[in-house]
Short mmCIF file of N, CA and C in Angstrom, two decimals:
data_model
loop_
_atom_site.label_atom_id
_atom_site.label_comp_id
_atom_site.label_asym_id
_atom_site.label_seq_id
_atom_site.Cartn_x
_atom_site.Cartn_y
_atom_site.Cartn_z
N MET A 20 -150.37 -33.36 75.95
CA MET A 20 -149.93 -34.68 76.22
C MET A 20 -149.22 -35.06 75.29
N GLY A 21 -148.36 -35.94 75.82
CA GLY A 21 -147.08 -37.24 74.64
C GLY A 21 -146.15 -36.32 75.14
N ASP A 22 -146.31 -34.59 75.51
CA ASP A 22 -145.12 -33.61 75.40
C ASP A 22 -143.30 -34.21 76.32
N HIS A 23 -142.81 -34.86 75.87
CA HIS A 23 -141.54 -35.02 76.50
C HIS A 23 -140.87 -33.65 77.73
N LYS A 24 -141.01 -32.54 77.17
CA LYS A 24 -141.09 -31.46 78.45
C LYS A 24 -142.14 -31.63 79.52
N GLU A 25 -143.10 -32.05 79.78
CA GLU A 25 -143.27 -32.26 80.48
C GLU A 25 -143.29 -33.31 81.60
N GLN A 26 -141.60 -34.05 81.51
CA GLN A 26 -142.29 -35.07 81.79
C GLN A 26 -140.08 -35.19 82.29
N PRO A 27 -140.51 -35.84 83.33
CA PRO A 27 -139.35 -35.98 84.38
C PRO A 27 -138.45 -36.89 83.15
N LEU A 28 -137.01 -36.30 83.88
CA LEU A 28 -135.37 -37.48 82.63
C LEU A 28 -135.74 -38.28 83.57
N ARG A 29 -135.20 -39.83 82.96
CA ARG A 29 -134.48 -41.14 83.47
C ARG A 29 -132.91 -40.47 83.43
N VAL A 30 -132.02 -40.41 84.32
CA VAL A 30 -131.12 -39.85 83.60
C VAL A 30 -129.93 -41.47 82.95
N GLY A 31 -130.67 -42.53 83.36
CA GLY A 31 -129.62 -44.00 83.94
C GLY A 31 -129.32 -44.37 82.86
N ALA A 32 -129.92 -44.22 81.15
CA ALA A 32 -129.43 -44.81 80.74
C ALA A 32 -128.12 -43.99 79.90
N ALA A 33 -128.46 -42.66 80.53
CA ALA A 33 -127.37 -41.74 79.78
C ALA A 33 -126.60 -41.67 80.49
N VAL A 34 -125.96 -41.78 81.97
CA VAL A 34 -125.14 -42.80 82.69
C VAL A 34 -124.60 -43.53 81.94
N ARG A 35 -125.27 -45.10 81.93
CA ARG A 35 -125.16 -46.11 80.94
C ARG A 35 -123.63 -45.69 80.05
N ARG A 36 -124.11 -45.04 79.10
CA ARG A 36 -123.73 -44.77 77.58
C ARG A 36 -122.49 -44.78 77.76
N ARG A 37 -122.39 -42.55 78.77
CA ARG A 37 -121.27 -42.34 78.64
C ARG A 37 -120.14 -43.32 79.46
N ARG A 38 -120.82 -44.13 80.61
CA ARG A 38 -119.45 -44.81 81.24
C ARG A 38 -118.77 -45.90 80.05
N ARG A 39 -120.49 -46.56 79.18
CA ARG A 39 -119.31 -47.56 78.42
C ARG A 39 -118.63 -47.20 77.04
N SER A 40 -119.04 -45.86 76.58
CA SER A 40 -118.11 -45.29 75.62
C SER A 40 -117.27 -45.28 75.85
N LEU A 41 -116.61 -44.77 78.07
CA LEU A 41 -115.37 -44.68 77.98
C LEU A 41 -114.54 -46.07 78.43
N ASP A 42 -115.39 -47.35 78.41
CA ASP A 42 -114.77 -48.64 78.54
C ASP A 42 -114.60 -48.55 80.12
N LEU A 43 -115.51 -47.73 81.19
CA LEU A 43 -115.49 -47.88 82.46
C LEU A 43 -116.72 -48.95 83.41
N THR A 44 -115.70 -49.35 84.20
CA THR A 44 -116.66 -50.70 85.57
C THR A 44 -117.02 -49.56 86.36
N LEU A 45 -118.63 -50.20 86.22
CA LEU A 45 -119.17 -49.97 88.09
C LEU A 45 -118.00 -48.74 89.08
N ALA A 46 -117.10 -49.65 89.10
CA ALA A 46 -116.05 -50.33 90.35
C ALA A 46 -115.43 -48.86 89.69
N VAL A 47 -114.72 -48.42 88.88
CA VAL A 47 -114.51 -47.20 88.60
C VAL A 47 -114.55 -46.42 88.91
N VAL A 48 -116.04 -46.40 88.46
CA VAL A 48 -117.11 -45.32 88.55
C VAL A 48 -117.05 -45.07 90.22
N ALA A 49 -117.49 -45.97 90.93
CA ALA A 49 -117.34 -45.82 91.96
C ALA A 49 -116.64 -44.89 92.74
N GLU A 50 -115.08 -45.44 92.71
CA GLU A 50 -114.25 -44.87 92.92
C GLU A 50 -113.88 -43.78 93.08
N ARG A 51 -113.99 -43.34 91.61
CA ARG A 51 -113.75 -41.93 91.23
C ARG A 51 -114.72 -40.74 92.06
N SER A 52 -115.96 -41.65 92.23
CA SER A 52 -117.05 -40.56 92.95
C SER A 52 -117.03 -40.69 93.85
N GLY A 53 -117.00 -41.67 94.23
CA GLY A 53 -117.21 -41.96 96.31
C GLY A 53 -118.41 -42.49 96.51
N LEU A 54 -118.78 -43.16 95.26
CA LEU A 54 -120.42 -43.35 95.12
C LEU A 54 -120.17 -45.24 95.41
N SER A 55 -121.26 -45.53 95.82
CA SER A 55 -121.21 -47.36 96.12
C SER A 55 -121.36 -47.26 94.41
N VAL A 56 -121.01 -49.41 94.49
CA VAL A 56 -121.37 -49.81 93.08
C VAL A 56 -122.76 -49.98 93.27
N PRO A 57 -123.79 -50.47 94.35
CA PRO A 57 -125.01 -50.66 94.40
C PRO A 57 -125.91 -49.62 93.86
N PHE A 58 -125.24 -48.44 94.46
CA PHE A 58 -126.05 -47.75 94.25
C PHE A 58 -126.27 -46.64 92.93
N LEU A 59 -124.73 -47.06 92.60
CA LEU A 59 -124.70 -46.37 90.36
C LEU A 59 -125.42 -46.96 89.56
N SER A 60 -125.63 -48.75 90.13
CA SER A 60 -126.30 -49.72 89.42
C SER A 60 -127.44 -49.36 89.79
N GLN A 61 -128.41 -48.40 90.82
CA GLN A 61 -129.21 -48.38 91.02
C GLN A 61 -129.57 -47.11 90.17
N ILE A 62 -128.74 -46.20 89.99
CA ILE A 62 -128.87 -45.12 89.11
C ILE A 62 -129.28 -45.22 87.50
N GLU A 63 -128.25 -46.36 86.97
CA GLU A 63 -128.03 -46.98 86.18
C GLU A 63 -129.29 -47.50 85.35
N ASN A 64 -129.53 -48.40 86.32
CA ASN A 64 -131.55 -48.71 86.09
C ASN A 64 -132.76 -47.76 86.31
N ASP A 65 -132.38 -46.73 86.66
CA ASP A 65 -133.57 -45.61 87.30
C ASP A 65 -134.03 -46.37 87.93
N ARG A 66 -133.66 -46.60 89.05
CA ARG A 66 -134.74 -47.30 90.41
C ARG A 66 -133.92 -46.30 91.57
N ALA A 67 -133.49 -45.15 91.27
CA ALA A 67 -132.99 -44.74 92.05
C ALA A 67 -132.55 -43.49 91.09
N ARG A 68 -133.33 -41.77 91.92
CA ARG A 68 -132.79 -40.82 91.27
C ARG A 68 -131.60 -39.84 91.89
N PRO A 69 -130.51 -39.46 90.96
CA PRO A 69 -129.75 -39.20 92.11
C PRO A 69 -129.59 -37.37 92.27
N SER A 70 -128.91 -36.90 93.61
CA SER A 70 -129.16 -36.28 93.81
C SER A 70 -128.60 -35.17 93.35
N THR A 71 -128.66 -33.73 93.19
CA THR A 71 -128.04 -32.84 92.29
C THR A 71 -126.52 -33.10 92.40
N SER A 72 -126.11 -33.01 93.90
CA SER A 72 -124.73 -33.33 94.54
C SER A 72 -124.35 -34.32 93.97
N SER A 73 -125.14 -36.03 94.10
CA SER A 73 -124.57 -36.90 93.49
C SER A 73 -124.19 -36.90 92.27
N LEU A 74 -125.09 -36.68 90.78
CA LEU A 74 -125.41 -36.42 89.70
C LEU A 74 -123.83 -35.25 89.03
N GLU A 75 -123.59 -34.66 90.18
CA GLU A 75 -122.59 -33.81 89.66
C GLU A 75 -120.60 -35.42 90.25
N LYS A 76 -121.22 -35.40 91.08
CA LYS A 76 -120.19 -36.18 91.17
C LYS A 76 -119.96 -37.56 90.19
N VAL A 77 -121.26 -38.34 89.62
CA VAL A 77 -120.81 -39.01 88.82
C VAL A 77 -120.57 -38.71 87.44
N ALA A 78 -120.63 -36.96 87.02
CA ALA A 78 -120.07 -36.96 85.98
C ALA A 78 -118.93 -36.27 86.04
N ASP A 79 -118.49 -36.23 87.27
CA ASP A 79 -117.37 -35.91 87.60
C ASP A 79 -116.48 -37.13 87.11
N ALA A 80 -117.00 -37.82 87.69
CA ALA A 80 -116.43 -39.48 87.88
C ALA A 80 -115.88 -40.04 85.94
N LEU A 81 -117.02 -39.44 85.94
CA LEU A 81 -117.19 -39.86 83.99
C LEU A 81 -116.84 -38.64 82.89
N ARG A 82 -116.45 -37.49 83.54
CA ARG A 82 -115.37 -36.00 82.97
C ARG A 82 -116.14 -36.18 81.42
N THR A 83 -117.32 -35.59 82.29
CA THR A 83 -118.70 -34.61 81.63
C THR A 83 -119.40 -33.78 83.15
N THR A 84 -120.31 -33.18 82.42
CA THR A 84 -120.52 -32.50 83.41
C THR A 84 -122.85 -33.05 83.58
N ALA A 85 -122.64 -32.50 84.57
CA ALA A 85 -124.58 -32.72 85.10
C ALA A 85 -125.56 -32.67 84.10
N VAL A 86 -124.58 -31.17 83.31
CA VAL A 86 -125.83 -31.02 82.05
C VAL A 86 -126.21 -31.00 81.45
N GLU A 87 -124.46 -32.26 81.05
CA GLU A 87 -124.51 -33.18 79.86
C GLU A 87 -125.26 -34.12 79.82
N LEU A 88 -125.53 -34.76 81.09
CA LEU A 88 -125.73 -35.79 81.40
C LEU A 88 -126.99 -35.66 81.23
N LEU A 89 -127.62 -34.76 81.48
CA LEU A 89 -128.84 -34.60 81.57
C LEU A 89 -130.05 -34.00 80.06
N ALA A 90 -129.10 -33.55 79.19
CA ALA A 90 -129.06 -33.77 77.97
C ALA A 90 -129.30 -34.52 77.40
N ALA A 91 -128.77 -35.44 77.80
CA ALA A 91 -128.16 -37.05 76.95
C ALA A 91 -129.48 -38.20 77.45
N ALA A 92 -130.51 -37.17 78.69
CA ALA A 92 -131.35 -38.21 79.59
C ALA A 92 -132.47 -38.62 78.68
N ASP A 93 -133.20 -39.51 79.32
CA ASP A 93 -133.88 -40.19 78.48
C ASP A 93 -135.26 -39.66 79.04
N PRO A 94 -136.41 -39.32 78.15
CA PRO A 94 -137.44 -38.68 79.09
C PRO A 94 -138.32 -40.06 79.27
N ALA A 95 -139.23 -39.70 80.35
CA ALA A 95 -139.69 -40.46 81.45
C ALA A 95 -140.86 -41.05 80.41
N CYS A 96 -141.83 -40.37 80.34
CA CYS A 96 -143.20 -40.93 79.47
C CYS A 96 -142.96 -41.78 79.42
N SER A 97 -144.24 -42.39 78.56
CA SER A 97 -144.02 -44.06 78.44
C SER A 97 -145.71 -43.87 76.79
N VAL A 98 -145.88 -42.30 76.59
CA VAL A 98 -146.54 -42.30 75.15
C VAL A 98 -145.85 -41.24 74.24
N ASP A 99 -146.14 -41.49 73.11
CA ASP A 99 -145.42 -40.56 72.19
C ASP A 99 -146.03 -40.17 71.17
N VAL A 100 -146.90 -39.91 70.58
CA VAL A 100 -147.03 -40.16 69.16
C VAL A 100 -146.19 -39.21 68.01
N VAL A 101 -145.99 -39.77 67.38
CA VAL A 101 -145.26 -39.71 65.69
C VAL A 101 -146.19 -39.16 64.71
N ARG A 102 -146.71 -38.38 64.32
CA ARG A 102 -148.15 -38.34 63.02
C ARG A 102 -147.68 -38.55 62.24
N ALA A 103 -147.94 -39.39 61.16
CA ALA A 103 -148.27 -39.40 59.32
C ALA A 103 -147.75 -37.60 59.05
N GLU A 104 -149.05 -37.46 59.32
CA GLU A 104 -148.36 -35.91 58.48
C GLU A 104 -146.95 -35.38 58.24
N LEU A 105 -145.97 -35.95 59.19
CA LEU A 105 -144.80 -35.36 59.52
C LEU A 105 -143.71 -35.87 58.00
N ALA A 106 -144.35 -36.66 57.58
CA ALA A 106 -143.51 -37.67 56.50
C ALA A 106 -143.37 -36.74 55.07
N ALA A 107 -142.11 -36.99 55.43
CA ALA A 107 -142.01 -36.01 53.43
C ALA A 107 -143.14 -36.54 52.68
N PRO A 108 -143.86 -35.24 51.94
CA PRO A 108 -144.70 -35.96 50.40
C PRO A 108 -143.20 -35.85 49.83
N GLY A 109 -144.49 -36.21 48.57
CA GLY A 109 -143.56 -36.27 47.25
C GLY A 109 -143.35 -38.07 46.72
N PRO A 110 -143.15 -38.26 45.52
CA PRO A 110 -142.43 -39.17 44.81
C PRO A 110 -141.62 -39.29 45.86
N GLY A 111 -140.44 -40.84 44.83
CA GLY A 111 -139.60 -41.11 44.83
C GLY A 111 -139.13 -42.10 46.47
N PRO A 112 -138.30 -42.73 46.83
CA PRO A 112 -138.01 -43.15 47.80
C PRO A 112 -138.33 -42.41 48.98
N ARG A 113 -138.45 -42.79 49.87
CA ARG A 113 -138.45 -42.08 51.44
C ARG A 113 -138.24 -42.55 52.79
N SER A 114 -137.78 -42.45 53.70
CA SER A 114 -138.17 -42.95 55.11
C SER A 114 -138.49 -42.07 56.29
N ARG A 115 -138.72 -42.33 57.54
CA ARG A 115 -139.00 -41.92 58.97
C ARG A 115 -139.28 -42.72 59.82
N SER A 116 -138.74 -41.59 60.53
CA SER A 116 -138.78 -42.34 62.20
C SER A 116 -139.64 -42.66 62.79
N LEU A 117 -140.50 -43.59 63.01
CA LEU A 117 -141.48 -43.82 63.75
C LEU A 117 -141.18 -44.03 65.27
N VAL A 118 -139.81 -43.58 65.93
CA VAL A 118 -139.77 -43.20 67.26
C VAL A 118 -138.90 -41.99 67.57
N ARG A 119 -139.61 -40.75 68.55
CA ARG A 119 -138.49 -40.23 68.12
C ARG A 119 -137.70 -40.79 69.24
N GLY A 120 -136.71 -40.25 69.66
CA GLY A 120 -135.25 -39.50 70.65
C GLY A 120 -134.67 -40.98 70.69
N HIS A 121 -133.69 -41.29 72.29
CA HIS A 121 -132.45 -41.80 72.22
C HIS A 121 -133.34 -43.09 73.11
N HIS A 122 -134.22 -44.12 72.46
CA HIS A 122 -134.55 -44.91 73.51
C HIS A 122 -134.11 -46.55 72.88
N GLN A 123 -134.89 -47.27 73.99
CA GLN A 123 -134.10 -48.83 73.91
C GLN A 123 -134.48 -49.33 72.87
N MET A 124 -135.71 -48.42 71.62
CA MET A 124 -136.26 -49.72 70.76
C MET A 124 -136.14 -48.43 69.34
N HIS A 125 -135.19 -48.95 68.34
CA HIS A 125 -136.02 -47.71 67.23
C HIS A 125 -136.44 -48.50 65.94
N ALA A 126 -137.34 -47.74 65.25
CA ALA A 126 -138.33 -47.81 63.88
C ALA A 126 -138.34 -46.66 63.24
N SER A 127 -138.55 -47.37 61.93
CA SER A 127 -138.21 -46.95 60.86
C SER A 127 -139.38 -47.08 59.82
N GLU A 128 -140.02 -46.35 59.04
CA GLU A 128 -140.76 -46.53 57.94
C GLU A 128 -139.90 -46.70 56.38
N PHE A 129 -139.81 -47.52 55.52
CA PHE A 129 -139.25 -47.56 54.43
C PHE A 129 -140.00 -46.96 52.82
N THR A 130 -140.24 -45.81 52.14
CA THR A 130 -142.23 -46.34 51.29
C THR A 130 -140.86 -46.24 50.11
N GLY A 131 -141.58 -46.92 49.00
CA GLY A 131 -140.74 -46.77 47.77
C GLY A 131 -139.58 -47.73 47.30
N ASP A 132 -139.13 -47.43 46.47
CA ASP A 132 -137.54 -48.43 45.91
C ASP A 132 -137.28 -48.24 46.85
N HIS A 133 -135.82 -48.72 47.14
CA HIS A 133 -134.78 -48.64 47.93
C HIS A 133 -133.46 -49.01 47.73
N GLU A 134 -132.42 -49.23 48.09
CA GLU A 134 -131.24 -49.29 47.79
C GLU A 134 -130.65 -50.47 47.28
N ALA A 135 -131.15 -51.14 46.33
CA ALA A 135 -131.26 -52.91 47.11
C ALA A 135 -129.36 -53.51 46.54
N GLY A 136 -128.38 -52.52 46.34
CA GLY A 136 -127.00 -53.10 46.58
C GLY A 136 -126.32 -52.96 47.86
N ARG A 137 -126.71 -52.26 48.49
CA ARG A 137 -126.84 -51.36 50.31
C ARG A 137 -126.67 -52.52 51.39
N GLU A 138 -125.29 -53.05 51.38
CA GLU A 138 -125.72 -54.17 52.76
C GLU A 138 -125.65 -53.60 53.88
N PHE A 139 -127.07 -54.30 54.84
CA PHE A 139 -126.81 -53.75 55.93
C PHE A 139 -126.46 -55.26 57.13
N GLN A 140 -125.30 -55.29 58.32
CA GLN A 140 -125.93 -55.85 59.37
C GLN A 140 -125.55 -54.88 60.97
N TYR A 141 -126.54 -55.52 61.31
CA TYR A 141 -126.59 -54.82 62.57
C TYR A 141 -126.03 -55.72 63.94
N ARG A 142 -126.09 -55.32 65.14
CA ARG A 142 -125.85 -55.84 65.92
C ARG A 142 -126.59 -56.19 66.15
N ASN A 143 -127.89 -55.23 66.97
CA ASN A 143 -128.98 -56.73 67.48
C ASN A 143 -130.27 -56.70 66.68
N ASP A 144 -131.02 -57.31 67.43
CA ASP A 144 -132.22 -58.22 66.32
C ASP A 144 -133.05 -56.66 65.69
N GLN A 145 -133.79 -57.21 64.70
CA GLN A 145 -134.33 -57.01 63.56
C GLN A 145 -135.67 -57.65 63.42
N LEU A 146 -136.69 -56.67 63.16
CA LEU A 146 -137.89 -57.04 62.67
C LEU A 146 -138.22 -56.25 61.18
N MET A 147 -138.57 -57.28 60.28
CA MET A 147 -138.85 -56.17 59.06
C MET A 147 -140.23 -56.80 58.58
N TYR A 148 -141.29 -55.49 58.76
CA TYR A 148 -143.11 -55.83 58.60
C TYR A 148 -143.19 -55.03 57.01
N VAL A 149 -143.84 -55.94 56.12
CA VAL A 149 -144.15 -55.50 54.91
C VAL A 149 -145.62 -55.00 54.98
N ALA A 150 -145.84 -53.69 55.41
CA ALA A 150 -147.26 -52.55 55.16
C ALA A 150 -148.14 -53.11 54.03
N ASP A 151 -147.22 -52.48 52.94
CA ASP A 151 -147.83 -52.86 51.48
C ASP A 151 -146.85 -53.10 50.94
N GLY A 152 -147.45 -53.53 49.59
CA GLY A 152 -146.57 -54.15 48.36
C GLY A 152 -145.57 -55.19 48.71
N ALA A 153 -144.74 -55.03 48.11
CA ALA A 153 -144.09 -56.74 48.46
C ALA A 153 -142.48 -56.03 48.24
N VAL A 154 -141.32 -57.14 48.69
CA VAL A 154 -139.90 -56.78 48.99
C VAL A 154 -139.47 -58.31 48.34
N GLU A 155 -137.96 -58.09 48.45
CA GLU A 155 -136.92 -59.56 48.02
C GLU A 155 -135.72 -58.82 48.97
N ILE A 156 -135.12 -60.50 49.66
CA ILE A 156 -134.79 -59.89 50.45
C ILE A 156 -133.42 -61.41 50.37
N GLU A 157 -132.51 -60.44 50.73
CA GLU A 157 -131.11 -61.97 50.41
C GLU A 157 -130.59 -61.20 52.22
N ALA A 158 -130.85 -62.95 52.75
CA ALA A 158 -129.84 -62.61 54.46
C ALA A 158 -129.19 -64.19 54.81
N GLU A 159 -128.22 -64.22 54.75
CA GLU A 159 -127.00 -64.85 54.94
C GLU A 159 -127.04 -65.70 53.31
N GLY A 160 -127.33 -65.68 52.59
CA GLY A 160 -127.19 -65.94 51.15
C GLY A 160 -128.53 -66.79 50.67
N ARG A 161 -129.51 -66.68 51.21
CA ARG A 161 -130.96 -66.95 51.10
C ARG A 161 -131.88 -65.66 50.44
N ALA A 162 -132.79 -65.67 49.54
CA ALA A 162 -133.66 -64.71 49.08
C ALA A 162 -134.74 -65.46 49.67
N TYR A 163 -135.69 -64.25 50.08
CA TYR A 163 -137.01 -64.59 51.08
C TYR A 163 -137.56 -63.69 50.01
N ARG A 164 -139.37 -64.12 49.59
CA ARG A 164 -139.56 -62.62 48.96
C ARG A 164 -140.88 -62.64 50.15
N LEU A 165 -141.57 -61.84 50.03
CA LEU A 165 -142.30 -60.86 51.22
C LEU A 165 -143.82 -60.32 50.51
N GLY A 166 -144.68 -60.63 51.52
CA GLY A 166 -145.64 -59.90 50.28
C GLY A 166 -145.99 -59.23 51.73
N ARG A 167 -147.17 -58.13 50.90
CA ARG A 167 -148.31 -57.05 52.15
C ARG A 167 -148.17 -58.67 53.47
N GLY A 168 -147.89 -57.87 54.71
CA GLY A 168 -148.48 -58.43 56.39
C GLY A 168 -147.13 -59.20 56.64
N ASP A 169 -146.64 -59.41 55.35
CA ASP A 169 -145.70 -60.57 56.06
C ASP A 169 -144.03 -60.44 56.59
N THR A 170 -144.05 -60.89 57.78
CA THR A 170 -142.04 -60.37 59.02
C THR A 170 -141.01 -61.46 58.80
N LEU A 171 -140.20 -60.65 58.68
CA LEU A 171 -138.74 -61.46 59.19
C LEU A 171 -138.59 -60.77 59.97
N TYR A 172 -137.69 -61.94 60.86
CA TYR A 172 -136.70 -61.64 61.61
C TYR A 172 -135.34 -62.09 61.52
N LEU A 173 -134.61 -61.08 62.12
CA LEU A 173 -133.17 -60.74 61.72
C LEU A 173 -132.42 -61.51 63.51
N THR A 174 -131.46 -62.51 63.57
CA THR A 174 -130.73 -61.70 64.85
C THR A 174 -129.77 -60.82 64.12
N GLY A 175 -129.38 -60.20 65.17
CA GLY A 175 -128.33 -59.71 65.43
C GLY A 175 -126.66 -60.04 65.05
N GLY A 176 -126.03 -59.47 63.56
CA GLY A 176 -124.61 -59.79 63.24
C GLY A 176 -125.50 -59.91 61.85
N VAL A 177 -126.52 -60.88 61.07
CA VAL A 177 -127.02 -61.27 59.75
C VAL A 177 -126.66 -60.12 58.39
N ARG A 178 -126.04 -60.53 58.13
CA ARG A 178 -125.62 -59.93 57.20
C ARG A 178 -127.42 -59.60 56.41
N HIS A 179 -127.29 -58.76 55.24
CA HIS A 179 -128.93 -58.53 54.87
C HIS A 179 -129.21 -57.16 53.69
N ARG A 180 -128.96 -57.50 52.49
CA ARG A 180 -129.67 -56.71 51.85
C ARG A 180 -131.22 -56.71 51.34
N TRP A 181 -132.31 -55.54 51.06
CA TRP A 181 -133.71 -56.00 50.80
C TRP A 181 -133.80 -55.03 49.67
N ARG A 182 -135.09 -55.13 48.40
CA ARG A 182 -135.56 -53.80 48.02
C ARG A 182 -136.84 -54.39 47.87
N ALA A 183 -137.68 -53.04 46.45
CA ALA A 183 -138.55 -53.50 46.80
C ALA A 183 -139.11 -53.73 45.18
N THR A 184 -140.18 -54.57 45.15
CA THR A 184 -140.43 -55.33 44.19
C THR A 184 -141.12 -54.60 43.02
N VAL A 185 -142.74 -54.43 43.88
CA VAL A 185 -143.47 -53.31 43.52
C VAL A 185 -143.43 -51.58 43.87
N PRO A 186 -144.44 -51.35 42.43
CA PRO A 186 -144.26 -49.58 43.47
C PRO A 186 -144.96 -48.67 45.00
N ASP A 187 -144.67 -47.99 45.37
CA ASP A 187 -144.99 -47.87 46.72
C ASP A 187 -144.98 -49.01 47.30
N THR A 188 -144.02 -49.49 47.86
CA THR A 188 -143.63 -50.84 48.83
C THR A 188 -143.31 -49.88 50.63
N ARG A 189 -144.15 -50.23 51.14
CA ARG A 189 -143.92 -49.91 52.78
C ARG A 189 -143.28 -50.49 53.23
N VAL A 190 -141.98 -50.68 54.27
CA VAL A 190 -141.41 -51.40 54.84
C VAL A 190 -141.63 -50.85 55.58
N VAL A 191 -141.81 -51.35 57.60
CA VAL A 191 -141.32 -51.70 58.58
C VAL A 191 -140.02 -51.91 59.20
N VAL A 192 -139.19 -50.93 59.22
CA VAL A 192 -138.25 -51.81 60.10
C VAL A 192 -138.50 -51.94 62.35
N VAL A 193 -138.15 -52.77 62.69
CA VAL A 193 -138.64 -52.58 64.32
C VAL A 193 -136.70 -53.31 64.73
N ALA A 194 -136.21 -52.48 65.22
CA ALA A 194 -134.80 -53.33 65.77
C ALA A 194 -134.43 -52.40 67.50
N VAL A 195 -133.87 -53.28 68.43
CA VAL A 195 -133.23 -52.78 69.24
C VAL A 195 -132.52 -51.69 69.06
N ALA A 196 -131.88 -50.94 69.29
CA ALA A 196 -131.50 -50.08 69.03
C ALA A 196 -129.98 -50.28 69.79
N GLU A 197 -129.21 -49.56 68.85
CA GLU A 197 -127.67 -49.76 68.46
C GLU A 197 -127.04 -49.97 70.36
N HIS A 198 -127.00 -48.58 70.44
CA HIS A 198 -126.74 -48.25 71.78
C HIS A 198 -126.84 -49.27 73.28
N ILE A 199 -127.63 -50.11 72.70
CA ILE A 199 -128.07 -51.23 74.09
C ILE A 199 -127.36 -52.40 73.32
N GLU A 200 -126.89 -52.85 74.69
CA GLU A 200 -126.02 -54.17 74.12
C GLU A 200 -127.06 -55.29 74.06
N ALA A 201 -127.99 -55.75 73.31
CA ALA A 201 -128.82 -57.09 73.74
C ALA A 201 -128.92 -58.00 73.53
N VAL A 202 -127.79 -58.21 72.55
CA VAL A 202 -127.17 -59.73 72.35
C VAL A 202 -126.21 -59.06 72.30
N ARG A 203 -125.01 -60.47 72.67
CA ARG A 203 -123.46 -60.91 72.47
C ARG A 203 -123.09 -60.98 71.17
N ASP A 204 -121.88 -60.50 71.18
CA ASP A 204 -121.25 -60.43 70.04
C ASP A 204 -121.13 -62.13 69.31
N ARG A 205 -121.77 -62.25 68.13
CA ARG A 205 -122.04 -64.02 67.06
C ARG A 205 -121.11 -64.06 66.33
N ARG A 206 -119.51 -63.82 66.64
CA ARG A 206 -118.40 -63.91 65.65
C ARG A 206 -118.62 -65.58 65.31
N ARG A 207 -118.36 -65.52 64.02
CA ARG A 207 -118.63 -66.95 63.71
C ARG A 207 -116.67 -67.62 63.55
#
């Protein structure tokens, strides 16, 4: 149960990631593959499952193989459990991913002290939730103090840094994955 190996794969996101990494439009891939733009759009949005022949044509147009696209595909299952006992035991700062695989959402849990001098800036939106303890967060030149149960929402592009102010603080960070273009570039 929850085992990705039992589930069919969604190849659409892998096709889209590959196409975007090559800076190609759907029209260019359509021309190279001999497939229509609407059909390619349906593949990328997982509304159509390409035949082996069609997937090979798409792969050739993207200068890769069908095997590579399938290897990069997302599992179609909607349930996956990440057990707490898989977290690295012991004292000191720790982090663990709360979502496995290459998905549209990324979530991590940070426990203990955190490198306060490290500045972060993500392209997409992010939510920080203090599960235990307390943190100080500096974002866009303002300081915020958060305690257990508090959240802070940061839009994409906001520069920030944070540090735990209480031992054994646990912070959960949830963000739209970097490979997803959830927000437009917010240059000032």
